[in-house]
């Protein structure tokens, strides 16, 4: 009986994953998040602990952007503190007419894009989008992210951080917007979230 219930539960998960349509938010054509992310150097140090992890703020950070993709995680040490990544776009990458022409995906902790015909130069795509590892500061903020979908227009404020533990494990945010290789993602401790979708 127990094995039957487990099999049924797995079947339901698979059916929902493959057949339940993803919620996607669309906006009229035009740039919806015109400004670049704002990064501000800190005065003094700002450090705190959460469970086994030690956090050090590297810079204040705020961003208004479209969500190009969302990828949830439940396995691995990183998922204990960052349960999902958001691929974010601003400037031309917040324009629905541009977004619609680009195939955007995420796998593992990476963000990828491709297009048969580029609607804007590749460099502009890279400079106006990023994969961001999201760390909600508490359960209230994490719950608000339940209403964030592909296409959502959001604004977030908090800190780019470095995280360590006593075993020598370390995870460090990028502090540049023009890097594209390993380590180029922002590691974002989110203290405020605004969702602009109606």
Coordinates of N, CA and C in Angstrom, one line a residue:
X1 N 0.8 -1.2 0.0 CA 0.0 0.0 0.0 C 0.9 1.3 0.0
X2 N 1.9 1.3 0.9 CA 2.8 2.4 1.0 C 3.5 2.7 -0.3
X3 N 4.0 1.6 -1.0 CA 4.7 1.7 -2.3 C 3.8 2.3 -3.3
X4 N 2.5 1.9 -3.3 CA 1.5 2.4 -4.2 C 1.3 3.8 -4.1
X5 N 1.2 4.3 -2.8 CA 1.0 5.8 -2.6 C 2.2 6.6 -3.1
X6 N 3.4 6.0 -2.8 CA 4.6 6.7 -3.3 C 4.7 6.8 -4.8
X7 N 4.3 5.7 -5.5 CA 4.3 5.7 -6.9 C 3.3 6.7 -7.5
X8 N 2.1 6.7 -6.8 CA 1.1 7.7 -7.2 C 1.6 9.1 -7.1
X9 N 2.2 9.4 -5.9 CA 2.7 10.7 -5.7 C 3.8 11.1 -6.8
X10 N 4.7 10.2 -7.1 CA 5.7 10.5 -8.1 C 5.0 10.7 -9.5
X11 N 4.0 10.0 -9.8 CA 3.3 10.1 -11.1 C 2.6 11.5 -11.1
X12 N 2.0 11.9 -10.0 CA 1.4 13.3 -10.0 C 2.5 14.4 -10.2
X13 N 3.6 14.2 -9.5 CA 4.7 15.2 -9.7 C 5.1 15.3 -11.2
X14 N 5.3 14.1 -11.8 CA 5.8 14.1 -13.2 C 4.7 14.7 -14.1
X15 N 3.4 14.4 -13.9 CA 2.4 15.0 -14.7 C 2.3 16.5 -14.6
X16 N 2.4 17.0 -13.3 CA 2.3 18.4 -13.1 C 3.5 19.1 -13.8
X17 N 4.7 18.5 -13.7 CA 5.9 19.1 -14.2 C 5.8 19.2 -15.7
X18 N 5.3 18.2 -16.4 CA 5.4 18.1 -17.9 C 4.1 18.7 -18.5
X19 N 3.0 18.7 -17.8 CA 1.7 19.1 -18.4 C 1.1 20.4 -17.8
X20 N 1.4 20.8 -16.6 CA 0.8 22.0 -16.1 C 1.5 23.2 -16.7
X21 N 0.8 24.1 -17.3 CA 1.4 25.2 -18.0 C 2.1 26.2 -17.0
X22 N 3.3 26.6 -17.4 CA 4.0 27.6 -16.6 C 3.3 28.9 -16.7
X23 N 3.2 29.6 -15.5 CA 2.7 30.9 -15.5 C 3.7 31.9 -16.1
X24 N 3.3 32.7 -17.1 CA 4.2 33.6 -17.8 C 3.5 35.0 -17.8
X25 N 4.2 36.0 -17.4 CA 3.6 37.4 -17.4 C 4.2 38.1 -18.6
X26 N 3.3 38.8 -19.3 CA 3.8 39.6 -20.5 C 3.4 41.0 -20.3
X27 N 4.2 41.9 -20.9 CA 4.0 43.3 -20.9 C 3.9 43.9 -22.3
X28 N 3.3 45.0 -22.5 CA 3.4 45.6 -23.9 C 4.8 45.9 -24.3
X29 N 5.1 46.0 -25.6 CA 6.4 46.2 -26.1 C 6.9 47.6 -25.5
X30 N 8.2 47.6 -25.2 CA 8.8 48.8 -24.6 C 9.7 48.4 -23.4
X31 N 10.6 49.2 -23.1 CA 11.5 48.9 -22.0 C 10.8 49.2 -20.7
X32 N 10.7 48.2 -19.8 CA 10.0 48.3 -18.5 C 10.9 48.6 -17.3
X33 N 12.2 48.3 -17.5 CA 13.2 48.5 -16.4 C 14.4 49.2 -17.1
X34 N 14.4 50.5 -17.2 CA 15.4 51.2 -18.0 C 16.8 51.3 -17.3
X35 N 16.8 51.2 -16.0 CA 18.1 51.5 -15.3 C 18.9 50.3 -15.1
X36 N 20.2 50.5 -15.0 CA 21.1 49.4 -14.7 C 21.0 49.1 -13.2
X37 N 21.4 47.9 -12.8 CA 21.4 47.6 -11.3 C 22.4 48.6 -10.6
X38 N 22.0 49.0 -9.4 CA 22.8 49.9 -8.6 C 23.6 49.2 -7.5
X39 N 24.9 49.4 -7.6 CA 25.8 48.7 -6.6 C 26.5 49.8 -5.9
X40 N 26.5 49.8 -4.5 CA 27.1 50.8 -3.7 C 28.1 50.2 -2.7
X41 N 29.3 50.8 -2.7 CA 30.3 50.3 -1.8 C 29.9 50.5 -0.3
X42 N 30.3 49.6 0.6 CA 29.9 49.7 2.0 C 30.9 50.6 2.7
X43 N 30.4 51.2 3.8 CA 31.2 51.9 4.7 C 31.3 51.0 6.0
X44 N 32.4 50.5 6.3 CA 32.5 49.5 7.4 C 32.2 48.1 7.0
X45 N 32.1 47.2 7.9 CA 31.7 45.8 7.6 C 30.3 45.5 8.1
X46 N 29.7 44.5 7.4 CA 28.4 44.1 7.8 C 28.4 42.5 7.7
X47 N 28.4 41.9 8.8 CA 28.5 40.4 8.8 C 27.4 39.8 9.7
X48 N 26.9 38.6 9.4 CA 25.9 38.0 10.2 C 26.0 36.5 10.0
X49 N 25.3 35.7 10.8 CA 25.2 34.3 10.7 C 23.8 33.8 10.5
X50 N 23.7 32.7 9.8 CA 22.4 32.0 9.6 C 22.6 30.5 9.6
X51 N 22.2 29.8 10.6 CA 22.4 28.4 10.7 C 24.0 28.2 10.7
X52 N 24.5 27.3 9.9 CA 25.9 27.0 9.8 C 26.7 28.0 9.0
X53 N 26.0 29.0 8.4 CA 26.6 29.8 7.4 C 27.0 31.2 8.0
X54 N 28.1 31.7 7.5 CA 28.5 33.1 7.9 C 28.4 34.0 6.6
X55 N 27.8 35.1 6.7 CA 27.6 36.0 5.6 C 28.4 37.3 5.8
X56 N 29.0 37.8 4.7 CA 29.7 39.1 4.7 C 29.2 39.9 3.5
X57 N 28.6 41.0 3.8 CA 28.1 41.9 2.7 C 29.3 42.5 2.0
X58 N 29.3 42.4 0.6 CA 30.3 43.0 -0.2 C 29.9 44.3 -0.8
X59 N 28.6 44.5 -1.0 CA 28.2 45.8 -1.5 C 26.6 45.9 -1.3
X60 N 26.1 47.1 -1.2 CA 24.7 47.2 -1.3 C 24.3 47.1 -2.7
X61 N 23.1 46.5 -3.0 CA 22.7 46.2 -4.3 C 21.2 46.4 -4.5
X62 N 20.7 47.0 -5.6 CA 19.3 47.1 -5.9 C 19.2 47.0 -7.4
X63 N 18.1 46.4 -7.8 CA 17.8 46.1 -9.2 C 16.3 46.1 -9.5
X64 N 15.9 46.7 -10.6 CA 14.6 46.6 -11.1 C 14.7 45.9 -12.4
X65 N 14.0 44.8 -12.7 CA 14.3 44.0 -13.8 C 13.1 43.1 -14.2
X66 N 13.1 42.6 -15.4 CA 12.1 41.5 -15.8 C 12.7 40.2 -15.4
X67 N 11.9 39.2 -15.0 CA 12.4 37.9 -14.8 C 12.3 37.1 -16.1
X68 N 13.5 36.8 -16.7 CA 13.6 36.1 -17.9 C 13.4 34.6 -17.8
X69 N 13.7 34.1 -16.6 CA 13.5 32.6 -16.3 C 13.7 32.5 -14.8
X70 N 13.2 31.4 -14.3 CA 13.3 31.0 -12.9 C 13.6 29.5 -12.7
X71 N 14.6 29.2 -11.9 CA 15.0 27.8 -11.7 C 15.1 27.5 -10.2
X72 N 14.2 26.6 -9.7 CA 14.2 26.2 -8.3 C 15.1 25.1 -8.0
X73 N 15.7 25.0 -6.8 CA 16.6 24.0 -6.4 C 16.2 23.4 -5.0
X74 N 16.5 22.1 -4.8 CA 16.3 21.5 -3.5 C 17.4 20.6 -3.1
X75 N 18.4 20.5 -4.0 CA 19.5 19.5 -3.7 C 20.8 20.3 -3.7
X76 N 21.7 20.0 -2.7 CA 23.1 20.6 -2.7 C 23.1 21.7 -1.6
X77 N 24.3 21.9 -1.1 CA 24.5 22.9 0.0 C 24.0 24.3 -0.4
X78 N 24.2 24.7 -1.6 CA 23.7 26.0 -2.1 C 22.2 26.2 -1.9
X79 N 21.5 25.1 -2.2 CA 20.0 25.2 -2.1 C 19.5 25.4 -0.7
X80 N 20.4 25.1 0.3 CA 19.9 25.4 1.7 C 19.8 26.8 2.0
X81 N 20.5 27.7 1.2 CA 20.4 29.1 1.5 C 19.9 29.9 0.2
X82 N 20.1 29.3 -0.9 CA 19.6 30.0 -2.2 C 18.7 29.0 -2.9
X83 N 17.4 29.0 -2.6 CA 16.5 28.0 -3.2 C 16.1 28.1 -4.6
X84 N 16.5 29.2 -5.2 CA 16.2 29.4 -6.7 C 17.1 30.5 -7.2
X85 N 17.3 30.4 -8.6 CA 17.9 31.5 -9.3 C 16.9 32.2 -10.2
X86 N 17.2 33.5 -10.4 CA 16.4 34.2 -11.4 C 17.3 34.8 -12.5
X87 N 17.0 34.5 -13.7 CA 17.7 35.2 -14.8 C 16.9 36.5 -15.0
X88 N 17.6 37.6 -14.9 CA 17.0 38.9 -14.9 C 17.5 39.8 -16.1
X89 N 16.6 40.6 -16.6 CA 16.9 41.5 -17.7 C 16.5 42.9 -17.5
X90 N 17.3 43.9 -17.8 CA 17.0 45.3 -17.7 C 17.4 46.0 -19.0
X91 N 17.1 47.3 -19.1 CA 17.4 48.0 -20.4 C 16.7 47.3 -21.5
X92 N 17.3 47.1 -22.7 CA 16.7 46.4 -23.8 C 16.2 45.0 -23.4
X93 N 16.8 44.3 -22.5 CA 16.4 43.0 -22.1 C 15.2 43.0 -21.1
X94 N 14.6 44.2 -21.0 CA 13.3 44.2 -20.3 C 12.1 44.6 -21.2
X95 N 12.5 44.6 -22.5 CA 11.5 44.9 -23.6 C 10.9 43.6 -24.1
X96 N 9.6 43.5 -24.0 CA 8.9 42.3 -24.4 C 9.2 41.9 -25.8
X97 N 9.3 43.0 -26.7 CA 9.5 42.7 -28.1 C 10.9 42.1 -28.4
X98 N 11.8 42.3 -27.5 CA 13.2 41.7 -27.5 C 13.2 40.3 -26.9
X99 N 12.6 40.3 -25.7 CA 12.5 39.0 -24.9 C 11.9 37.9 -25.8
X100 N 10.8 38.3 -26.5 CA 10.1 37.3 -27.3 C 10.9 36.6 -28.4
X101 N 12.0 37.3 -28.8 CA 12.8 36.8 -29.9 C 14.0 36.0 -29.4
X102 N 14.1 35.8 -28.1 CA 15.3 35.1 -27.5 C 14.8 33.8 -26.7
X103 N 15.4 32.7 -26.9 CA 15.1 31.5 -26.2 C 16.0 31.5 -24.9
X104 N 15.4 31.6 -23.8 CA 16.1 31.7 -22.5 C 15.9 30.5 -21.7
X105 N 17.0 29.9 -21.1 CA 16.8 28.8 -20.3 C 17.8 28.8 -19.1
X106 N 17.6 28.0 -18.1 CA 18.5 27.8 -17.0 C 18.7 26.3 -16.7
X107 N 19.9 25.9 -16.4 CA 20.2 24.6 -15.9 C 21.3 24.6 -14.9
X108 N 21.2 23.7 -13.9 CA 22.1 23.8 -12.8 C 22.1 25.2 -12.2
X109 N 23.2 25.9 -12.2 CA 23.2 27.3 -11.7 C 23.6 28.3 -12.8
X110 N 23.3 27.9 -14.1 CA 23.7 28.7 -15.2 C 22.5 29.2 -16.0
X111 N 22.7 30.3 -16.6 CA 21.6 30.9 -17.5 C 22.2 30.9 -18.9
X112 N 21.3 30.5 -19.8 CA 21.7 30.5 -21.2 C 20.7 31.1 -22.1
X113 N 21.1 31.6 -23.3 CA 20.2 32.2 -24.2 C 20.7 31.8 -25.6
X114 N 19.7 31.8 -26.6 CA 20.0 31.6 -28.0 C 18.9 32.3 -28.8
X115 N 19.3 32.6 -30.0 CA 18.3 33.2 -31.0 C 18.7 32.9 -32.4
X116 N 17.7 32.5 -33.2 CA 18.0 32.3 -34.6 C 18.5 33.5 -35.3
X117 N 17.9 34.7 -35.0 CA 18.3 36.0 -35.5 C 18.4 36.9 -34.2
X118 N 19.5 37.5 -34.0 CA 19.7 38.3 -32.8 C 18.8 39.6 -32.9
X119 N 18.0 39.9 -32.0 CA 17.2 41.2 -32.1 C 18.0 42.4 -31.7
X120 N 19.1 42.1 -30.9 CA 20.0 43.2 -30.5 C 21.4 42.5 -30.5
X121 N 22.5 43.2 -30.5 CA 23.8 42.6 -30.5 C 24.0 41.7 -29.3
X122 N 24.8 40.6 -29.4 CA 25.0 39.6 -28.4 C 25.6 40.3 -27.1
X123 N 26.5 41.3 -27.4 CA 27.1 42.0 -26.2 C 26.1 42.7 -25.4
X124 N 25.0 43.3 -26.1 CA 24.0 44.0 -25.4 C 23.1 43.0 -24.5
X125 N 22.9 41.8 -25.0 CA 22.2 40.8 -24.3 C 23.0 40.5 -23.0
X126 N 24.3 40.3 -23.1 CA 25.1 39.9 -22.0 C 25.2 41.1 -21.0
X127 N 25.3 42.3 -21.4 CA 25.5 43.4 -20.5 C 24.2 43.8 -19.8
X128 N 23.1 43.4 -20.3 CA 21.8 43.8 -19.8 C 21.0 42.6 -19.2
X129 N 21.7 41.6 -18.9 CA 21.0 40.4 -18.2 C 22.0 39.7 -17.3
X130 N 21.5 38.9 -16.4 CA 22.4 38.2 -15.5 C 21.6 37.1 -14.8
X131 N 22.3 36.0 -14.4 CA 21.8 35.0 -13.6 C 22.1 35.3 -12.1
X132 N 21.1 35.3 -11.3 CA 21.3 35.8 -9.9 C 20.8 34.7 -9.0
X133 N 21.7 34.3 -8.0 CA 21.4 33.4 -7.0 C 20.7 34.1 -5.9
X134 N 19.4 33.8 -5.6 CA 18.6 34.6 -4.7 C 18.6 33.9 -3.3
X135 N 18.9 34.8 -2.3 CA 18.8 34.4 -0.9 C 17.8 35.2 -0.2
X136 N 16.6 34.8 0.0 CA 15.6 35.6 0.7 C 16.1 35.7 2.2
X137 N 15.9 36.9 2.8 CA 16.5 37.1 4.1 C 15.7 36.4 5.2
X138 N 14.4 36.1 4.9 CA 13.5 35.4 5.9 C 12.4 34.7 5.1
X139 N 11.5 34.0 5.9 CA 10.4 33.3 5.3 C 9.4 34.2 4.7
X140 N 9.2 35.4 5.2 CA 8.3 36.4 4.7 C 8.7 36.8 3.3
X141 N 9.9 37.1 3.1 CA 10.4 37.5 1.7 C 10.4 36.2 0.8
X142 N 10.7 35.1 1.3 CA 10.7 33.9 0.5 C 9.3 33.6 0.0
X143 N 8.3 33.8 0.9 CA 6.9 33.5 0.5 C 6.5 34.5 -0.6
X144 N 6.9 35.8 -0.5 CA 6.5 36.7 -1.6 C 7.0 36.3 -2.9
X145 N 8.2 35.6 -3.0 CA 8.7 35.1 -4.3 C 7.8 34.1 -4.9
X146 N 6.8 33.5 -4.2 CA 5.9 32.6 -4.8 C 5.1 33.2 -5.8
X147 N 5.0 34.6 -5.8 CA 4.2 35.3 -6.8 C 5.1 35.9 -7.9
X148 N 6.3 35.5 -8.0 CA 7.2 35.9 -9.0 C 7.3 34.8 -10.1
X149 N 7.0 35.2 -11.3 CA 6.9 34.3 -12.4 C 7.8 34.7 -13.6
X150 N 8.0 33.8 -14.5 CA 8.7 34.2 -15.8 C 8.0 35.4 -16.4
X151 N 8.7 36.5 -16.6 CA 8.1 37.7 -17.2 C 7.7 38.8 -16.2
X152 N 7.7 38.4 -14.9 CA 7.4 39.4 -13.8 C 8.4 40.6 -13.9
X153 N 7.8 41.7 -13.5 CA 8.6 42.9 -13.3 C 8.8 43.1 -11.8
X154 N 10.0 43.1 -11.3 CA 10.2 43.2 -9.9 C 11.4 44.1 -9.6
X155 N 11.4 44.6 -8.3 CA 12.5 45.3 -7.8 C 12.9 44.7 -6.5
X156 N 14.3 44.6 -6.3 CA 14.8 44.0 -5.1 C 15.9 44.8 -4.6
X157 N 16.1 44.8 -3.2 CA 17.1 45.6 -2.6 C 17.7 44.7 -1.5
X158 N 19.0 44.8 -1.3 CA 19.7 44.0 -0.3 C 21.2 44.1 -0.5
X159 N 21.9 43.0 -0.4 CA 23.4 43.0 -0.4 C 23.9 41.9 -1.3
X160 N 25.0 42.1 -2.1 CA 25.8 41.1 -2.7 C 26.7 40.6 -1.6
X161 N 26.8 39.2 -1.5 CA 27.5 38.7 -0.3 C 28.5 37.6 -0.6
X162 N 29.3 37.3 0.3 CA 30.2 36.1 0.4 C 29.7 35.3 1.5
X163 N 29.6 34.0 1.3 CA 29.2 33.0 2.3 C 30.2 32.0 2.6
X164 N 30.5 31.7 3.8 CA 31.4 30.6 4.2 C 30.8 29.8 5.3
X165 N 31.5 28.6 5.6 CA 31.1 27.8 6.7 C 32.4 27.3 7.4
X166 N 32.2 26.6 8.5 CA 33.4 26.2 9.3 C 34.2 25.1 8.6
X167 N 33.6 24.4 7.5 CA 34.3 23.4 6.8 C 35.1 23.9 5.7
X168 N 35.2 25.2 5.5 CA 36.0 25.8 4.5 C 35.3 26.1 3.1
X169 N 34.0 25.7 3.1 CA 33.2 26.0 1.9 C 33.0 27.5 1.8
X170 N 33.0 28.0 0.5 CA 32.9 29.4 0.2 C 32.1 29.6 -1.0
X171 N 31.3 30.7 -1.0 CA 30.5 31.0 -2.2 C 30.5 32.6 -2.3
X172 N 31.0 33.1 -3.4 CA 31.2 34.6 -3.4 C 30.5 35.2 -4.6
X173 N 29.9 36.3 -4.4 CA 29.2 37.0 -5.5 C 30.2 37.7 -6.4
X174 N 29.8 37.8 -7.7 CA 30.4 38.7 -8.6 C 30.1 40.1 -8.2
X175 N 31.0 41.0 -8.5 CA 30.8 42.4 -8.3 C 30.8 43.2 -9.6
X176 N 30.7 42.5 -10.7 CA 30.8 43.2 -12.0 C 29.6 42.7 -12.8
X177 N 29.1 43.6 -13.8 CA 28.0 43.2 -14.6 C 28.5 42.8 -16.0
X178 N 29.8 42.9 -16.3 CA 30.3 42.6 -17.6 C 31.1 41.3 -17.7
X179 N 31.0 40.4 -16.6 CA 31.7 39.1 -16.7 C 30.7 38.1 -17.1
X180 N 31.2 37.0 -17.7 CA 30.3 36.0 -18.3 C 30.8 34.6 -17.9
X181 N 32.0 34.4 -17.4 CA 32.5 33.0 -17.1 C 32.0 32.5 -15.8
X182 N 32.6 31.4 -15.3 CA 32.3 30.9 -14.0 C 32.6 31.9 -12.9
X183 N 31.7 32.0 -11.9 CA 31.8 33.0 -10.9 C 31.2 34.3 -11.2
X184 N 30.5 34.4 -12.4 CA 30.0 35.7 -12.8 C 28.6 36.0 -12.3
X185 N 28.0 35.1 -11.6 CA 26.7 35.4 -11.1 C 26.7 36.2 -9.8
X186 N 25.6 36.9 -9.6 CA 25.4 37.7 -8.4 C 24.8 36.8 -7.3
X187 N 25.3 36.9 -6.1 CA 24.8 36.1 -5.0 C 24.2 37.2 -4.1
X188 N 22.8 37.2 -4.1 CA 22.0 38.3 -3.7 C 21.2 38.0 -2.5
X189 N 21.6 38.6 -1.3 CA 20.8 38.6 -0.1 C 19.7 39.6 -0.2
X190 N 18.4 39.2 -0.4 CA 17.3 40.0 -0.7 C 16.6 40.4 0.6
X191 N 16.5 41.7 0.9 CA 15.8 42.2 2.1 C 14.5 42.8 1.7
X192 N 14.3 43.3 0.5 CA 13.1 43.9 0.1 C 12.7 43.4 -1.3
X193 N 11.4 43.2 -1.6 CA 11.0 42.7 -2.9 C 9.7 43.4 -3.2
X194 N 9.6 44.1 -4.4 CA 8.4 44.7 -4.9 C 8.1 44.0 -6.2
X195 N 6.8 43.6 -6.3 CA 6.3 43.0 -7.6 C 5.3 43.9 -8.2
X196 N 5.6 44.3 -9.5 CA 4.8 45.3 -10.2 C 3.7 44.7 -11.0
X197 N 3.6 43.4 -11.1 CA 2.6 42.8 -12.0 C 1.2 43.1 -11.4
X198 N 0.3 43.3 -12.3 CA -1.1 43.5 -11.9 C -1.9 42.2 -11.8

